[in-house]
Amino acid sequence: MTRTFRLAEVTAANFDDAIGVRVRPDQNHLVAPVVKSLAEAYVYPGTAWPRLILDGDRPAGFLMAFLDIDFAGDGAGTDLRSGLWRLNIAAGEQGRGCGRFAVEAVAAEIRRRGGSRMTTTWHPGEDGPEGFYLRLGFVPTGETSGDQMVGELALD
């Protein structure tokens, strides 16, 4: 089957599809549910960039990027970063290229806005997504964000 992944803004028309995206049950502890991401997008409208991932017209996943946040959180604005905030790939879609598409789509948006690096975080451990991000070229920075590892991908 040919995959035709694309992004769609989350609207009233596809809201139920977006919040219906569920990762595998064993991954629930690794990523927040889509409804939490959409609540955060509402609270941080200038920073959050939420998108439904569709395969044709079928929901396959959800991503949310963050754009130009003060990563240090000190108010100085000396460490502005953009990257992948959340990635929820529907249980039946994993391993089919949807996650790679999502990362590439966020990278393209960051480049379009003039960025040259992409940041993301992940829960460490064998059951987490670290291998996925490393295979895509992310390099651990040695930083943590809460209990998550921080990785960066050069976009130039």
mmCIF file of C-alpha atoms in Angstrom:
data_model
loop_
_atom_site.group_PDB
_atom_site.id
_atom_site.type_symbol
_atom_site.label_atom_id
_atom_site.label_comp_id
_atom_site.label_asym_id
_atom_site.label_seq_id
_atom_site.Cartn_x
_atom_site.Cartn_y
_atom_site.Cartn_z
ATOM 1 C CA MET A 1 0.000 0.000 0.000
ATOM 2 C CA THR A 2 1.337 3.447 -0.913
ATOM 3 C CA ARG A 3 1.581 5.865 1.988
ATOM 4 C CA THR A 4 0.683 9.476 1.379
ATOM 5 C CA PHE A 5 1.444 11.153 4.669
ATOM 6 C CA ARG A 6 0.484 14.778 5.094
ATOM 7 C CA LEU A 7 -0.079 17.231 7.924
ATOM 8 C CA ALA A 8 -3.365 18.910 8.770
ATOM 9 C CA GLU A 9 -4.087 21.692 11.217
ATOM 10 C CA VAL A 10 -6.233 20.470 14.078
ATOM 11 C CA THR A 11 -9.705 21.972 13.656
ATOM 12 C CA ALA A 12 -13.184 21.385 14.996
ATOM 13 C CA ALA A 13 -13.769 19.098 12.006
ATOM 14 C CA ASN A 14 -10.885 16.724 12.835
ATOM 15 C CA PHE A 15 -10.553 17.235 16.604
ATOM 16 C CA ASP A 16 -12.072 13.824 17.416
ATOM 17 C CA ASP A 17 -9.691 12.150 14.958
ATOM 18 C CA ALA A 18 -6.748 13.913 16.606
ATOM 19 C CA ILE A 19 -7.644 12.972 20.177
ATOM 20 C CA GLY A 20 -8.386 9.437 18.981
ATOM 21 C CA VAL A 21 -4.720 8.855 18.091
ATOM 22 C CA ARG A 22 -3.409 6.298 20.597
ATOM 23 C CA VAL A 23 0.082 4.883 20.946
ATOM 24 C CA ARG A 24 0.588 1.260 21.960
ATOM 25 C CA PRO A 25 -0.496 0.627 25.576
ATOM 26 C CA ASP A 26 3.096 -0.138 26.603
ATOM 27 C CA GLN A 27 4.089 3.350 25.397
ATOM 28 C CA ASN A 28 1.521 5.360 27.355
ATOM 29 C CA HIS A 29 4.113 6.279 29.991
ATOM 30 C CA LEU A 30 6.441 7.706 27.315
ATOM 31 C CA VAL A 31 4.253 10.383 25.744
ATOM 32 C CA ALA A 32 1.341 12.536 26.872
ATOM 33 C CA PRO A 33 -2.028 11.943 25.220
ATOM 34 C CA VAL A 34 -2.973 14.186 22.314
ATOM 35 C CA VAL A 35 -5.672 15.944 24.353
ATOM 36 C CA LYS A 36 -2.992 17.234 26.774
ATOM 37 C CA SER A 37 -0.912 18.480 23.852
ATOM 38 C CA LEU A 38 -3.892 20.342 22.436
ATOM 39 C CA ALA A 39 -4.547 21.931 25.828
ATOM 40 C CA GLU A 40 -0.902 23.051 25.937
ATOM 41 C CA ALA A 41 -1.201 24.391 22.393
ATOM 42 C CA TYR A 42 -4.147 26.484 23.556
ATOM 43 C CA VAL A 43 -2.140 27.835 26.495
ATOM 44 C CA TYR A 44 1.004 28.475 24.389
ATOM 45 C CA PRO A 45 -0.441 29.612 21.040
ATOM 46 C CA GLY A 46 2.670 31.493 19.903
ATOM 47 C CA THR A 47 4.969 28.580 20.634
ATOM 48 C CA ALA A 48 3.055 25.362 19.945
ATOM 49 C CA TRP A 49 2.554 24.033 16.411
ATOM 50 C CA PRO A 50 0.177 21.029 16.635
ATOM 51 C CA ARG A 51 -0.614 18.939 13.559
ATOM 52 C CA LEU A 52 -2.591 15.808 12.806
ATOM 53 C CA ILE A 53 -0.679 13.339 10.632
ATOM 54 C CA LEU A 54 -2.839 11.753 7.983
ATOM 55 C CA ASP A 55 -2.184 8.830 5.668
ATOM 56 C CA GLY A 56 -4.473 9.815 2.846
ATOM 57 C CA ASP A 57 -7.556 10.777 4.858
ATOM 58 C CA ARG A 58 -6.928 8.351 7.735
ATOM 59 C CA PRO A 59 -5.420 9.609 11.031
ATOM 60 C CA ALA A 60 -1.997 8.038 11.542
ATOM 61 C CA GLY A 61 -0.451 10.205 14.238
ATOM 62 C CA PHE A 62 -0.049 13.562 15.880
ATOM 63 C CA LEU A 63 2.895 15.863 16.330
ATOM 64 C CA MET A 64 3.448 19.111 18.115
ATOM 65 C CA ALA A 65 6.476 21.289 17.510
ATOM 66 C CA PHE A 66 7.704 24.126 19.685
ATOM 67 C CA LEU A 67 8.978 27.219 17.949
ATOM 68 C CA ASP A 68 11.480 29.699 19.361
ATOM 69 C CA ILE A 69 11.168 28.924 23.050
ATOM 70 C CA ASP A 70 13.553 30.189 25.691
ATOM 71 C CA PHE A 71 14.980 26.736 26.383
ATOM 72 C CA ALA A 72 16.984 27.877 29.403
ATOM 73 C CA GLY A 73 13.802 29.383 30.846
ATOM 74 C CA ASP A 74 15.707 32.250 32.409
ATOM 75 C CA GLY A 75 13.997 35.016 30.446
ATOM 76 C CA ALA A 76 17.244 36.139 28.835
ATOM 77 C CA GLY A 77 16.322 34.731 25.425
ATOM 78 C CA THR A 78 19.908 33.671 24.759
ATOM 79 C CA ASP A 79 19.036 30.022 24.101
ATOM 80 C CA LEU A 80 16.066 30.083 21.719
ATOM 81 C CA ARG A 81 15.271 26.662 20.308
ATOM 82 C CA SER A 82 12.715 25.007 18.091
ATOM 83 C CA GLY A 83 11.941 21.345 17.847
ATOM 84 C CA LEU A 84 9.668 18.391 18.314
ATOM 85 C CA TRP A 85 7.622 18.642 21.500
ATOM 86 C CA ARG A 86 5.359 15.592 21.085
ATOM 87 C CA LEU A 87 5.124 12.692 18.700
ATOM 88 C CA ASN A 88 2.240 10.240 18.985
ATOM 89 C CA ILE A 89 2.160 7.611 16.259
ATOM 90 C CA ALA A 90 -0.969 5.468 16.275
ATOM 91 C CA ALA A 91 -0.294 1.916 17.432
ATOM 92 C CA GLY A 92 -1.072 0.356 14.052
ATOM 93 C CA GLU A 93 1.036 2.871 12.147
ATOM 94 C CA GLN A 94 4.358 2.392 13.901
ATOM 95 C CA GLY A 95 7.224 1.102 11.796
ATOM 96 C CA ARG A 96 5.711 2.338 8.542
ATOM 97 C CA GLY A 97 7.519 5.664 8.098
ATOM 98 C CA CYS A 98 5.037 7.943 9.822
ATOM 99 C CA GLY A 99 7.459 8.959 12.585
ATOM 100 C CA ARG A 100 10.229 9.727 10.103
ATOM 101 C CA PHE A 101 7.774 11.784 8.070
ATOM 102 C CA ALA A 102 6.783 13.715 11.200
ATOM 103 C CA VAL A 103 10.384 14.549 12.130
ATOM 104 C CA GLU A 104 11.144 15.614 8.555
ATOM 105 C CA ALA A 105 8.011 17.797 8.487
ATOM 106 C CA VAL A 106 9.000 19.587 11.691
ATOM 107 C CA ALA A 107 12.548 20.030 10.383
ATOM 108 C CA ALA A 108 11.158 21.571 7.193
ATOM 109 C CA GLU A 109 9.013 24.012 9.180
ATOM 110 C CA ILE A 110 11.968 25.029 11.351
ATOM 111 C CA ARG A 111 14.107 25.572 8.233
ATOM 112 C CA ARG A 112 11.287 27.589 6.636
ATOM 113 C CA ARG A 113 11.386 29.864 9.686
ATOM 114 C CA GLY A 114 15.158 30.282 9.431
ATOM 115 C CA GLY A 115 16.262 27.711 12.006
ATOM 116 C CA SER A 116 19.335 25.542 11.646
ATOM 117 C CA ARG A 117 18.866 23.032 14.470
ATOM 118 C CA MET A 118 16.045 20.924 15.851
ATOM 119 C CA THR A 119 15.747 19.895 19.486
ATOM 120 C CA THR A 120 13.725 17.059 20.971
ATOM 121 C CA THR A 121 13.560 15.124 24.204
ATOM 122 C CA TRP A 122 12.942 11.487 25.033
ATOM 123 C CA HIS A 123 12.583 9.205 28.008
ATOM 124 C CA PRO A 124 15.775 7.165 28.398
ATOM 125 C CA GLY A 125 15.661 3.409 28.562
ATOM 126 C CA GLU A 126 15.333 0.401 26.320
ATOM 127 C CA ASP A 127 11.570 0.799 26.023
ATOM 128 C CA GLY A 128 11.832 4.457 24.936
ATOM 129 C CA PRO A 129 12.281 6.097 21.528
ATOM 130 C CA GLU A 130 16.004 6.908 21.862
ATOM 131 C CA GLY A 131 17.024 4.473 19.098
ATOM 132 C CA PHE A 132 14.509 6.022 16.718
ATOM 133 C CA TYR A 133 15.870 9.530 17.282
ATOM 134 C CA LEU A 134 19.505 8.417 17.083
ATOM 135 C CA ARG A 135 18.842 6.632 13.757
ATOM 136 C CA LEU A 136 17.439 9.911 12.401
ATOM 137 C CA GLY A 137 20.651 11.716 13.321
ATOM 138 C CA PHE A 138 19.803 13.325 16.661
ATOM 139 C CA VAL A 139 22.807 13.657 18.956
ATOM 140 C CA PRO A 140 22.396 13.741 22.760
ATOM 141 C CA THR A 141 23.461 17.142 24.101
ATOM 142 C CA GLY A 142 24.192 15.893 27.615
ATOM 143 C CA GLU A 143 21.336 18.049 28.923
ATOM 144 C CA THR A 144 18.111 16.887 30.508
ATOM 145 C CA SER A 145 14.698 18.461 30.539
ATOM 146 C CA GLY A 146 12.868 17.147 33.565
ATOM 147 C CA ASP A 147 13.435 13.397 33.413
ATOM 148 C CA GLN A 148 14.071 13.371 29.659
ATOM 149 C CA MET A 149 17.247 13.366 27.596
ATOM 150 C CA VAL A 150 17.765 16.263 25.167
ATOM 151 C CA GLY A 151 18.901 15.618 21.610
ATOM 152 C CA GLU A 152 19.670 17.905 18.729
ATOM 153 C CA LEU A 153 19.676 17.520 14.956
ATOM 154 C CA ALA A 154 21.653 19.907 12.732
ATOM 155 C CA LEU A 155 19.455 21.098 9.861
ATOM 156 C CA ASP A 156 22.060 22.733 7.623
#
